[in-house]
mmCIF file of N, CA and C in Angstrom:
data_model
loop_
_atom_site.group_PDB
_atom_site.id
_atom_site.type_symbol
_atom_site.label_atom_id
_atom_site.label_comp_id
_atom_site.label_asym_id
_atom_site.label_seq_id
_atom_site.Cartn_x
_atom_site.Cartn_y
_atom_site.Cartn_z
ATOM 1 N N MET A 1 32.753 -20.153 40.739
ATOM 2 C CA MET A 1 31.793 -19.916 39.743
ATOM 3 C C MET A 1 30.595 -20.706 40.057
ATOM 4 N N ASN A 2 29.323 -20.005 40.153
ATOM 5 C CA ASN A 2 28.220 -20.930 40.644
ATOM 6 C C ASN A 2 27.717 -21.297 39.097
ATOM 7 N N ARG A 3 26.502 -22.170 39.531
ATOM 8 C CA ARG A 3 26.267 -22.983 38.108
ATOM 9 C C ARG A 3 25.585 -22.138 37.286
ATOM 10 N N ARG A 4 24.873 -20.947 37.717
ATOM 11 C CA ARG A 4 23.948 -20.081 36.578
ATOM 12 C C ARG A 4 25.020 -19.345 35.821
ATOM 13 N N VAL A 5 26.149 -18.951 36.755
ATOM 14 C CA VAL A 5 27.144 -17.936 36.024
ATOM 15 C C VAL A 5 27.766 -18.909 34.795
ATOM 16 N N PHE A 6 28.306 -20.361 35.047
ATOM 17 C CA PHE A 6 28.681 -20.932 34.072
ATOM 18 C C PHE A 6 27.938 -21.286 33.040
ATOM 19 N N ALA A 7 26.588 -21.563 33.387
ATOM 20 C CA ALA A 7 25.855 -21.531 32.308
ATOM 21 C C ALA A 7 25.435 -20.516 31.150
ATOM 22 N N ALA A 8 25.502 -19.388 32.202
ATOM 23 C CA ALA A 8 25.244 -18.334 31.022
ATOM 24 C C ALA A 8 26.622 -17.921 30.232
ATOM 25 N N ALA A 9 27.745 -18.362 30.878
ATOM 26 C CA ALA A 9 28.920 -18.443 30.147
ATOM 27 C C ALA A 9 29.037 -19.173 28.859
ATOM 28 N N LEU A 10 28.591 -20.431 29.266
ATOM 29 C CA LEU A 10 28.476 -21.523 28.246
ATOM 30 C C LEU A 10 27.744 -21.023 27.143
ATOM 31 N N VAL A 11 26.330 -20.599 27.399
ATOM 32 C CA VAL A 11 25.532 -19.944 26.329
ATOM 33 C C VAL A 11 26.372 -18.871 25.475
ATOM 34 N N GLY A 12 26.778 -17.981 26.058
ATOM 35 C CA GLY A 12 27.893 -16.734 25.622
ATOM 36 C C GLY A 12 28.528 -17.407 24.549
ATOM 37 N N LEU A 13 29.064 -18.492 24.918
ATOM 38 C CA LEU A 13 30.096 -18.882 23.852
ATOM 39 C C LEU A 13 29.550 -19.627 22.850
ATOM 40 N N THR A 14 28.603 -20.284 23.201
ATOM 41 C CA THR A 14 27.753 -21.113 21.942
ATOM 42 C C THR A 14 27.207 -20.079 20.813
ATOM 43 N N LEU A 15 26.604 -18.911 21.486
ATOM 44 C CA LEU A 15 25.968 -17.961 20.341
ATOM 45 C C LEU A 15 27.211 -17.072 19.956
ATOM 46 N N GLY A 16 28.291 -17.231 20.398
ATOM 47 C CA GLY A 16 29.714 -16.160 20.076
ATOM 48 C C GLY A 16 29.596 -14.793 20.726
ATOM 49 N N VAL A 17 30.758 -14.050 20.482
ATOM 50 C CA VAL A 17 30.978 -12.797 21.287
ATOM 51 C C VAL A 17 29.554 -11.764 21.346
ATOM 52 N N SER A 18 29.100 -11.864 20.087
ATOM 53 C CA SER A 18 28.107 -10.776 19.896
ATOM 54 C C SER A 18 26.630 -11.463 20.177
ATOM 55 N N GLY A 19 26.466 -12.554 20.670
ATOM 56 C CA GLY A 19 25.152 -13.151 20.935
ATOM 57 C C GLY A 19 24.127 -13.442 19.639
ATOM 58 N N ALA A 20 24.624 -13.052 18.503
ATOM 59 C CA ALA A 20 23.988 -12.738 17.202
ATOM 60 C C ALA A 20 23.981 -14.299 16.498
ATOM 61 N N ARG A 21 22.489 -14.387 16.146
ATOM 62 C CA ARG A 21 22.391 -16.034 15.340
ATOM 63 C C ARG A 21 23.219 -16.136 13.835
ATOM 64 N N ALA A 22 23.273 -17.129 13.393
ATOM 65 C CA ALA A 22 24.092 -17.471 11.924
ATOM 66 C C ALA A 22 23.092 -16.536 11.091
ATOM 67 N N ASP A 23 23.648 -16.062 9.946
ATOM 68 C CA ASP A 23 22.865 -15.424 8.724
ATOM 69 C C ASP A 23 22.350 -16.475 8.018
ATOM 70 N N ALA A 24 21.147 -15.965 7.725
ATOM 71 C CA ALA A 24 20.330 -16.717 6.611
ATOM 72 C C ALA A 24 21.393 -17.075 5.286
ATOM 73 N N PRO A 25 21.236 -18.176 4.630
ATOM 74 C CA PRO A 25 21.721 -18.474 3.283
ATOM 75 C C PRO A 25 21.472 -17.715 2.685
ATOM 76 N N MET A 26 22.656 -17.243 1.592
ATOM 77 C CA MET A 26 22.304 -16.391 0.601
ATOM 78 C C MET A 26 21.706 -17.231 -0.436
ATOM 79 N N SER A 27 21.471 -18.612 -0.794
ATOM 80 C CA SER A 27 21.037 -19.271 -1.620
ATOM 81 C C SER A 27 20.497 -20.595 -1.099
ATOM 82 N N ILE A 28 19.356 -20.808 -2.030
ATOM 83 C CA ILE A 28 18.779 -22.072 -1.579
ATOM 84 C C ILE A 28 18.488 -22.785 -2.599
ATOM 85 N N ALA A 29 18.699 -24.247 -2.629
ATOM 86 C CA ALA A 29 18.387 -25.035 -3.569
ATOM 87 C C ALA A 29 17.514 -25.046 -4.021
ATOM 88 N N GLY A 30 16.888 -24.863 -5.596
ATOM 89 C CA GLY A 30 15.594 -25.394 -6.224
ATOM 90 C C GLY A 30 14.882 -23.753 -6.203
ATOM 91 N N ALA A 31 15.744 -22.632 -5.646
ATOM 92 C CA ALA A 31 15.117 -21.394 -5.787
ATOM 93 C C ALA A 31 16.235 -20.519 -6.477
ATOM 94 N N THR A 32 15.234 -19.436 -6.910
ATOM 95 C CA THR A 32 16.391 -18.316 -7.458
ATOM 96 C C THR A 32 16.811 -17.290 -6.671
ATOM 97 N N THR A 33 17.777 -16.893 -6.382
ATOM 98 C CA THR A 33 18.223 -15.641 -5.362
ATOM 99 C C THR A 33 18.086 -14.588 -6.169
ATOM 100 N N VAL A 34 17.155 -13.576 -5.920
ATOM 101 C CA VAL A 34 17.092 -12.295 -6.455
ATOM 102 C C VAL A 34 17.458 -11.027 -5.582
ATOM 103 N N ASP A 35 18.048 -10.124 -6.239
ATOM 104 C CA ASP A 35 18.144 -8.717 -5.371
ATOM 105 C C ASP A 35 16.925 -7.923 -5.895
ATOM 106 N N ALA A 36 17.213 -6.759 -5.508
ATOM 107 C CA ALA A 36 16.365 -5.704 -5.722
ATOM 108 C C ALA A 36 15.832 -5.422 -7.112
ATOM 109 N N LYS A 37 17.131 -5.155 -7.919
ATOM 110 C CA LYS A 37 16.727 -4.697 -9.166
ATOM 111 C C LYS A 37 15.839 -5.902 -10.102
ATOM 112 N N ALA A 38 16.314 -7.358 -9.677
ATOM 113 C CA ALA A 38 15.447 -8.489 -10.289
ATOM 114 C C ALA A 38 14.134 -8.494 -9.879
ATOM 115 N N ILE A 39 13.626 -7.975 -8.707
ATOM 116 C CA ILE A 39 12.555 -7.986 -8.087
ATOM 117 C C ILE A 39 11.988 -7.265 -9.017
ATOM 118 N N ILE A 40 11.900 -5.795 -9.365
ATOM 119 C CA ILE A 40 11.638 -5.076 -9.953
ATOM 120 C C ILE A 40 11.231 -5.624 -11.403
ATOM 121 N N ALA A 41 12.542 -6.078 -11.992
ATOM 122 C CA ALA A 41 12.163 -6.806 -13.299
ATOM 123 C C ALA A 41 11.058 -7.988 -13.301
ATOM 124 N N LEU A 42 10.922 -8.927 -12.188
ATOM 125 C CA LEU A 42 10.006 -9.793 -11.973
ATOM 126 C C LEU A 42 8.236 -9.188 -12.003
ATOM 127 N N MET A 43 8.477 -8.115 -11.134
ATOM 128 C CA MET A 43 7.083 -7.347 -11.298
ATOM 129 C C MET A 43 6.727 -7.121 -12.427
ATOM 130 N N GLU A 44 7.735 -6.305 -13.296
ATOM 131 C CA GLU A 44 7.651 -6.061 -14.367
ATOM 132 C C GLU A 44 6.850 -6.942 -15.690
ATOM 133 N N SER A 45 7.712 -7.972 -15.530
ATOM 134 C CA SER A 45 7.455 -9.007 -16.436
ATOM 135 C C SER A 45 6.583 -10.344 -16.042
ATOM 136 N N LYS A 46 6.355 -10.375 -14.686
ATOM 137 C CA LYS A 46 5.506 -11.688 -14.319
ATOM 138 C C LYS A 46 4.188 -11.064 -13.737
ATOM 139 N N PRO A 47 3.185 -10.839 -14.419
ATOM 140 C CA PRO A 47 1.948 -10.018 -13.659
ATOM 141 C C PRO A 47 1.376 -11.028 -12.506
ATOM 142 N N ASP A 48 1.706 -12.203 -12.550
ATOM 143 C CA ASP A 48 1.023 -13.335 -11.704
ATOM 144 C C ASP A 48 1.885 -13.680 -10.541
ATOM 145 N N LEU A 49 2.992 -12.655 -10.397
ATOM 146 C CA LEU A 49 3.965 -12.942 -9.474
ATOM 147 C C LEU A 49 3.381 -12.692 -8.043
ATOM 148 N N VAL A 50 3.641 -13.520 -7.123
ATOM 149 C CA VAL A 50 2.951 -13.613 -5.925
ATOM 150 C C VAL A 50 4.021 -13.171 -4.788
ATOM 151 N N ILE A 51 3.816 -12.214 -4.255
ATOM 152 C CA ILE A 51 4.953 -11.701 -3.226
ATOM 153 C C ILE A 51 4.651 -11.952 -1.877
ATOM 154 N N ILE A 52 5.514 -12.706 -1.030
ATOM 155 C CA ILE A 52 4.963 -12.980 0.199
ATOM 156 C C ILE A 52 6.306 -12.720 1.148
ATOM 157 N N ASP A 53 5.410 -11.822 2.348
ATOM 158 C CA ASP A 53 6.441 -11.333 3.228
ATOM 159 C C ASP A 53 6.248 -11.900 4.647
ATOM 160 N N ASN A 54 7.367 -12.741 4.855
ATOM 161 C CA ASN A 54 7.534 -13.580 6.207
ATOM 162 C C ASN A 54 7.597 -13.040 7.237
ATOM 163 N N ARG A 55 7.645 -11.669 7.486
ATOM 164 C CA ARG A 55 8.039 -10.729 8.659
ATOM 165 C C ARG A 55 7.014 -10.667 9.610
ATOM 166 N N ARG A 56 7.032 -10.522 10.798
ATOM 167 C CA ARG A 56 6.178 -10.469 11.784
ATOM 168 C C ARG A 56 5.349 -8.982 11.603
ATOM 169 N N ALA A 57 3.926 -9.058 12.151
ATOM 170 C CA ALA A 57 3.094 -8.131 11.721
ATOM 171 C C ALA A 57 3.550 -6.771 12.159
ATOM 172 N N GLU A 58 4.149 -6.516 13.255
ATOM 173 C CA GLU A 58 4.501 -4.982 13.482
ATOM 174 C C GLU A 58 5.733 -4.532 12.418
ATOM 175 N N ASP A 59 6.291 -5.388 11.810
ATOM 176 C CA ASP A 59 7.394 -5.360 10.820
ATOM 177 C C ASP A 59 6.644 -4.601 9.541
ATOM 178 N N TYR A 60 5.873 -5.630 9.200
ATOM 179 C CA TYR A 60 4.899 -5.527 7.921
ATOM 180 C C TYR A 60 4.018 -3.829 8.319
ATOM 181 N N ALA A 61 3.816 -3.686 9.132
ATOM 182 C CA ALA A 61 3.021 -2.364 9.374
ATOM 183 C C ALA A 61 3.740 -1.309 8.900
ATOM 184 N N ASN A 62 5.160 -1.287 9.424
ATOM 185 C CA ASN A 62 6.123 -0.430 9.335
ATOM 186 C C ASN A 62 6.578 -0.204 7.537
ATOM 187 N N GLY A 63 5.772 -0.856 6.632
ATOM 188 C CA GLY A 63 6.090 -0.896 5.638
ATOM 189 C C GLY A 63 6.381 -2.413 4.979
ATOM 190 N N PHE A 64 6.098 -2.406 3.781
ATOM 191 C CA PHE A 64 6.351 -3.755 2.780
ATOM 192 C C PHE A 64 6.478 -3.332 1.347
ATOM 193 N N ILE A 65 7.047 -4.266 0.537
ATOM 194 C CA ILE A 65 6.851 -4.275 -0.820
ATOM 195 C C ILE A 65 5.659 -4.520 -1.294
ATOM 196 N N GLU A 66 5.180 -3.432 -2.438
ATOM 197 C CA GLU A 66 3.975 -2.891 -3.036
ATOM 198 C C GLU A 66 3.381 -4.373 -3.393
ATOM 199 N N GLY A 67 2.077 -4.666 -3.064
ATOM 200 C CA GLY A 67 1.457 -6.125 -3.397
ATOM 201 C C GLY A 67 1.569 -7.505 -2.674
ATOM 202 N N ALA A 68 2.563 -7.243 -1.503
ATOM 203 C CA ALA A 68 3.047 -8.285 -0.886
ATOM 204 C C ALA A 68 1.914 -8.615 0.326
ATOM 205 N N VAL A 69 1.766 -10.029 0.349
ATOM 206 C CA VAL A 69 0.802 -10.241 1.522
ATOM 207 C C VAL A 69 1.616 -10.914 2.443
ATOM 208 N N ARG A 70 1.316 -10.949 3.901
ATOM 209 C CA ARG A 70 1.960 -11.130 5.038
ATOM 210 C C ARG A 70 1.529 -12.511 5.427
ATOM 211 N N VAL A 71 2.671 -13.527 5.570
ATOM 212 C CA VAL A 71 2.361 -14.873 5.886
ATOM 213 C C VAL A 71 3.567 -14.869 6.898
ATOM 214 N N LEU A 72 3.607 -15.140 8.105
ATOM 215 C CA LEU A 72 4.652 -15.383 8.798
ATOM 216 C C LEU A 72 5.053 -16.757 8.670
ATOM 217 N N ASP A 73 6.369 -16.865 8.444
ATOM 218 C CA ASP A 73 7.186 -18.359 8.388
ATOM 219 C C ASP A 73 6.344 -19.337 9.126
ATOM 220 N N THR A 74 6.306 -19.208 10.378
ATOM 221 C CA THR A 74 5.741 -20.275 11.343
ATOM 222 C C THR A 74 4.522 -20.447 11.198
ATOM 223 N N ASP A 75 3.727 -19.553 10.187
ATOM 224 C CA ASP A 75 2.265 -19.894 10.042
ATOM 225 C C ASP A 75 1.937 -20.375 8.623
ATOM 226 N N LEU A 76 3.184 -20.554 7.875
ATOM 227 C CA LEU A 76 2.985 -21.050 6.692
ATOM 228 C C LEU A 76 2.780 -22.722 6.625
ATOM 229 N N THR A 77 2.027 -23.046 5.911
ATOM 230 C CA THR A 77 1.557 -24.312 5.766
ATOM 231 C C THR A 77 1.317 -24.641 4.114
ATOM 232 N N GLU A 78 1.533 -25.957 3.765
ATOM 233 C CA GLU A 78 1.137 -26.282 2.479
ATOM 234 C C GLU A 78 -0.246 -25.552 1.799
ATOM 235 N N ALA A 79 -1.183 -25.583 2.660
ATOM 236 C CA ALA A 79 -2.619 -25.204 2.524
ATOM 237 C C ALA A 79 -2.387 -23.844 2.557
ATOM 238 N N VAL A 80 -1.814 -23.016 3.278
ATOM 239 C CA VAL A 80 -1.708 -21.451 3.198
ATOM 240 C C VAL A 80 -1.242 -21.199 1.988
ATOM 241 N N LEU A 81 -0.249 -21.575 1.746
ATOM 242 C CA LEU A 81 0.655 -20.884 0.401
ATOM 243 C C LEU A 81 -0.220 -21.345 -0.545
ATOM 244 N N ALA A 82 -0.896 -22.462 -0.855
ATOM 245 C CA ALA A 82 -1.841 -22.846 -2.011
ATOM 246 C C ALA A 82 -2.845 -21.793 -2.367
ATOM 247 N N SER A 83 -3.389 -21.025 -0.857
ATOM 248 C CA SER A 83 -4.443 -20.419 -0.838
ATOM 249 C C SER A 83 -4.135 -18.954 -1.383
ATOM 250 N N HIS A 84 -2.652 -18.567 -1.659
ATOM 251 C CA HIS A 84 -2.189 -17.355 -1.990
ATOM 252 C C HIS A 84 -1.713 -17.555 -3.763
ATOM 253 N N VAL A 85 -1.141 -18.704 -3.813
ATOM 254 C CA VAL A 85 -0.346 -18.873 -5.078
ATOM 255 C C VAL A 85 -1.111 -20.082 -5.628
ATOM 256 N N LYS A 86 -1.817 -19.704 -6.932
ATOM 257 C CA LYS A 86 -2.650 -20.350 -7.692
ATOM 258 C C LYS A 86 -2.359 -21.916 -7.876
ATOM 259 N N THR A 87 -0.894 -22.073 -8.675
ATOM 260 C CA THR A 87 -0.523 -23.206 -9.056
ATOM 261 C C THR A 87 1.074 -23.317 -8.565
ATOM 262 N N LYS A 88 1.489 -24.749 -8.439
ATOM 263 C CA LYS A 88 2.806 -24.839 -8.187
ATOM 264 C C LYS A 88 3.817 -24.104 -9.086
ATOM 265 N N ALA A 89 3.300 -23.960 -10.512
ATOM 266 C CA ALA A 89 4.172 -23.191 -11.461
ATOM 267 C C ALA A 89 4.099 -21.496 -11.364
ATOM 268 N N THR A 90 3.320 -21.190 -10.719
ATOM 269 C CA THR A 90 2.858 -19.581 -10.369
ATOM 270 C C THR A 90 4.308 -19.402 -9.723
ATOM 271 N N PRO A 91 4.772 -18.141 -10.348
ATOM 272 C CA PRO A 91 6.228 -17.490 -9.488
ATOM 273 C C PRO A 91 5.698 -16.681 -8.168
ATOM 274 N N VAL A 92 6.519 -16.857 -7.497
ATOM 275 C CA VAL A 92 6.436 -16.642 -5.653
ATOM 276 C C VAL A 92 7.749 -16.066 -5.205
ATOM 277 N N LEU A 93 7.662 -14.982 -4.589
ATOM 278 C CA LEU A 93 8.844 -14.442 -4.408
ATOM 279 C C LEU A 93 8.818 -14.376 -2.634
ATOM 280 N N PHE A 94 9.718 -14.743 -1.790
ATOM 281 C CA PHE A 94 9.782 -14.626 -0.243
ATOM 282 C C PHE A 94 10.572 -13.781 0.103
ATOM 283 N N TYR A 95 10.221 -13.024 0.795
ATOM 284 C CA TYR A 95 11.499 -11.906 1.475
ATOM 285 C C TYR A 95 10.998 -11.815 3.062
ATOM 286 N N CYS A 96 11.886 -11.173 3.914
ATOM 287 C CA CYS A 96 11.803 -10.792 5.229
ATOM 288 C C CYS A 96 12.730 -9.584 5.560
ATOM 289 N N ASN A 97 13.083 -9.469 6.453
ATOM 290 C CA ASN A 97 14.052 -8.506 6.857
ATOM 291 C C ASN A 97 15.571 -8.483 6.455
ATOM 292 N N GLY A 98 15.842 -9.561 5.821
ATOM 293 C CA GLY A 98 17.415 -9.663 5.452
ATOM 294 C C GLY A 98 18.159 -10.755 5.998
ATOM 295 N N VAL A 99 19.473 -10.853 5.833
ATOM 296 C CA VAL A 99 20.171 -12.090 5.864
ATOM 297 C C VAL A 99 20.128 -12.204 7.736
ATOM 298 N N LYS A 100 20.024 -11.393 8.332
ATOM 299 C CA LYS A 100 20.062 -11.726 10.176
ATOM 300 C C LYS A 100 18.597 -12.175 10.225
ATOM 301 N N CYS A 101 17.482 -12.147 9.461
ATOM 302 C CA CYS A 101 16.244 -12.347 9.746
ATOM 303 C C CYS A 101 16.052 -14.092 9.626
ATOM 304 N N GLY A 102 16.000 -14.552 8.751
ATOM 305 C CA GLY A 102 15.983 -15.884 8.194
ATOM 306 C C GLY A 102 14.623 -16.381 7.699
ATOM 307 N N ARG A 103 13.549 -15.665 8.198
ATOM 308 C CA ARG A 103 12.521 -16.429 7.946
ATOM 309 C C ARG A 103 11.826 -16.507 6.335
ATOM 310 N N ALA A 104 12.540 -15.730 5.627
ATOM 311 C CA ALA A 104 12.235 -16.125 4.221
ATOM 312 C C ALA A 104 12.996 -17.205 3.785
ATOM 313 N N ALA A 105 14.079 -17.581 4.338
ATOM 314 C CA ALA A 105 14.840 -18.704 3.888
ATOM 315 C C ALA A 105 14.065 -19.737 4.462
ATOM 316 N N LYS A 106 13.486 -20.011 5.536
ATOM 317 C CA LYS A 106 12.592 -21.072 5.962
ATOM 318 C C LYS A 106 11.345 -21.268 4.998
ATOM 319 N N ALA A 107 10.720 -20.424 4.757
ATOM 320 C CA ALA A 107 9.455 -19.939 3.865
ATOM 321 C C ALA A 107 9.892 -20.600 2.623
ATOM 322 N N THR A 108 11.214 -20.350 1.850
ATOM 323 C CA THR A 108 11.509 -20.629 0.590
ATOM 324 C C THR A 108 11.488 -22.237 0.695
ATOM 325 N N GLU A 109 12.520 -22.534 1.640
ATOM 326 C CA GLU A 109 12.717 -24.185 1.557
ATOM 327 C C GLU A 109 11.728 -24.967 1.901
ATOM 328 N N MET A 110 10.579 -24.396 2.393
ATOM 329 C CA MET A 110 9.207 -25.213 2.451
ATOM 330 C C MET A 110 8.674 -25.221 1.204
ATOM 331 N N ALA A 111 8.775 -24.037 0.302
ATOM 332 C CA ALA A 111 7.911 -24.119 -0.911
ATOM 333 C C ALA A 111 8.696 -24.799 -1.917
ATOM 334 N N VAL A 112 9.826 -25.021 -2.009
ATOM 335 C CA VAL A 112 10.572 -25.971 -2.742
ATOM 336 C C VAL A 112 10.321 -27.361 -2.274
ATOM 337 N N ARG A 113 10.400 -27.498 -1.074
ATOM 338 C CA ARG A 113 10.048 -28.926 -0.818
ATOM 339 C C ARG A 113 8.515 -29.518 -1.236
ATOM 340 N N TRP A 114 7.800 -28.191 -1.288
ATOM 341 C CA TRP A 114 6.433 -28.617 -1.547
ATOM 342 C C TRP A 114 6.030 -28.722 -3.116
ATOM 343 N N GLY A 115 7.248 -28.713 -3.966
ATOM 344 C CA GLY A 115 7.144 -28.739 -5.336
ATOM 345 C C GLY A 115 6.650 -27.466 -6.018
ATOM 346 N N TYR A 116 6.755 -26.359 -5.361
ATOM 347 C CA TYR A 116 6.698 -25.041 -6.407
ATOM 348 C C TYR A 116 8.091 -24.990 -7.201
ATOM 349 N N THR A 117 7.747 -24.649 -8.415
ATOM 350 C CA THR A 117 8.883 -24.631 -9.468
ATOM 351 C C THR A 117 9.350 -23.237 -9.835
ATOM 352 N N GLN A 118 8.529 -21.990 -9.526
ATOM 353 C CA GLN A 118 9.222 -20.704 -10.018
ATOM 354 C C GLN A 118 9.570 -20.027 -8.690
ATOM 355 N N VAL A 119 10.324 -20.495 -7.808
ATOM 356 C CA VAL A 119 10.343 -19.774 -6.216
ATOM 357 C C VAL A 119 11.577 -18.905 -6.186
ATOM 358 N N HIS A 120 11.114 -17.665 -5.636
ATOM 359 C CA HIS A 120 12.410 -16.618 -5.963
ATOM 360 C C HIS A 120 12.677 -16.175 -4.305
ATOM 361 N N TYR A 121 13.971 -16.135 -3.878
ATOM 362 C CA TYR A 121 14.267 -15.737 -2.658
ATOM 363 C C TYR A 121 15.052 -14.464 -2.686
ATOM 364 N N TYR A 122 14.354 -13.412 -1.902
ATOM 365 C CA TYR A 122 15.102 -12.246 -1.529
ATOM 366 C C TYR A 122 15.851 -12.287 -0.613
ATOM 367 N N ALA A 123 17.016 -12.795 -0.585
ATOM 368 C CA ALA A 123 17.840 -12.949 0.845
ATOM 369 C C ALA A 123 18.316 -11.801 1.375
ATOM 370 N N LEU A 124 18.167 -10.457 0.712
ATOM 371 C CA LEU A 124 18.806 -9.544 1.439
ATOM 372 C C LEU A 124 17.463 -8.420 1.958
ATOM 373 N N GLY A 125 16.453 -8.804 1.489
ATOM 374 C CA GLY A 125 15.199 -8.287 2.111
ATOM 375 C C GLY A 125 14.876 -6.849 2.188
ATOM 376 N N MET A 126 14.213 -6.545 3.349
ATOM 377 C CA MET A 126 13.626 -5.271 3.476
ATOM 378 C C MET A 126 14.880 -4.197 3.877
ATOM 379 N N GLU A 127 16.065 -5.074 4.381
ATOM 380 C CA GLU A 127 17.353 -4.003 4.544
ATOM 381 C C GLU A 127 17.809 -3.311 3.411
ATOM 382 N N GLU A 128 18.011 -4.198 2.454
ATOM 383 C CA GLU A 128 18.523 -3.507 1.272
ATOM 384 C C GLU A 128 17.298 -2.772 0.412
ATOM 385 N N TRP A 129 16.161 -3.222 0.378
ATOM 386 C CA TRP A 129 15.457 -2.715 -0.188
ATOM 387 C C TRP A 129 15.268 -0.851 0.400
ATOM 388 N N ARG A 130 14.995 -0.930 1.561
ATOM 389 C CA ARG A 130 15.099 0.343 2.196
ATOM 390 C C ARG A 130 16.538 0.942 1.724
ATOM 391 N N ALA A 131 17.415 0.663 2.076
ATOM 392 C CA ALA A 131 18.985 1.046 1.784
ATOM 393 C C ALA A 131 18.764 1.832 0.283
ATOM 394 N N LEU A 132 18.270 1.087 -0.475
ATOM 395 C CA LEU A 132 18.257 1.365 -1.850
ATOM 396 C C LEU A 132 17.203 2.761 -2.083
ATOM 397 N N GLY A 133 16.629 2.958 -1.178
ATOM 398 C CA GLY A 133 15.438 4.170 -1.248
ATOM 399 C C GLY A 133 14.374 3.573 -2.139
ATOM 400 N N LEU A 134 13.508 2.309 -2.264
ATOM 401 C CA LEU A 134 12.963 1.770 -2.998
ATOM 402 C C LEU A 134 11.529 1.804 -2.303
ATOM 403 N N PRO A 135 10.394 2.183 -3.058
ATOM 404 C CA PRO A 135 9.189 2.479 -2.447
ATOM 405 C C PRO A 135 8.570 1.356 -1.733
ATOM 406 N N VAL A 136 8.117 1.841 -0.478
ATOM 407 C CA VAL A 136 7.524 0.929 0.556
ATOM 408 C C VAL A 136 5.901 1.531 0.646
ATOM 409 N N ALA A 137 5.340 0.422 0.503
ATOM 410 C CA ALA A 137 3.992 0.645 0.952
ATOM 411 C C ALA A 137 3.599 0.256 2.221
ATOM 412 N N GLY A 138 2.143 0.809 2.379
ATOM 413 C CA GLY A 138 1.796 0.964 3.973
ATOM 414 C C GLY A 138 0.701 -0.203 3.810
ATOM 415 N N PRO A 139 0.262 -0.613 5.083
ATOM 416 C CA PRO A 139 -0.808 -1.299 5.649
ATOM 417 C C PRO A 139 -2.341 -0.501 4.847
#
């Protein structure tokens, strides 16, 4: 077996048979995990709720939760978040494509670390939202 084939085999073993990466966590310390029903309740009860879509531009262009602003997780800084969320006590919701995506998990962890106190994490993301037939806004 040559070195390239051996290296590829090792990578395959490391990634697992499917090659898929690990799922994002279903909960994050310091944040409230929500499902679609809870998001609708938040939208109705918290008019100052800021919804942050952590997906890539092409995903966002194919539809997003109404009112969401797109901030890719890799572009999120404390200053960027502060430009969208008035105070650290303002409710904020992060979502992405779902548990196979993981972008919202990273963004949620950052917001908690930066001291935001009303952080909501939609782990199931757009995958669940679309599966339930909930409304999707366009750009």
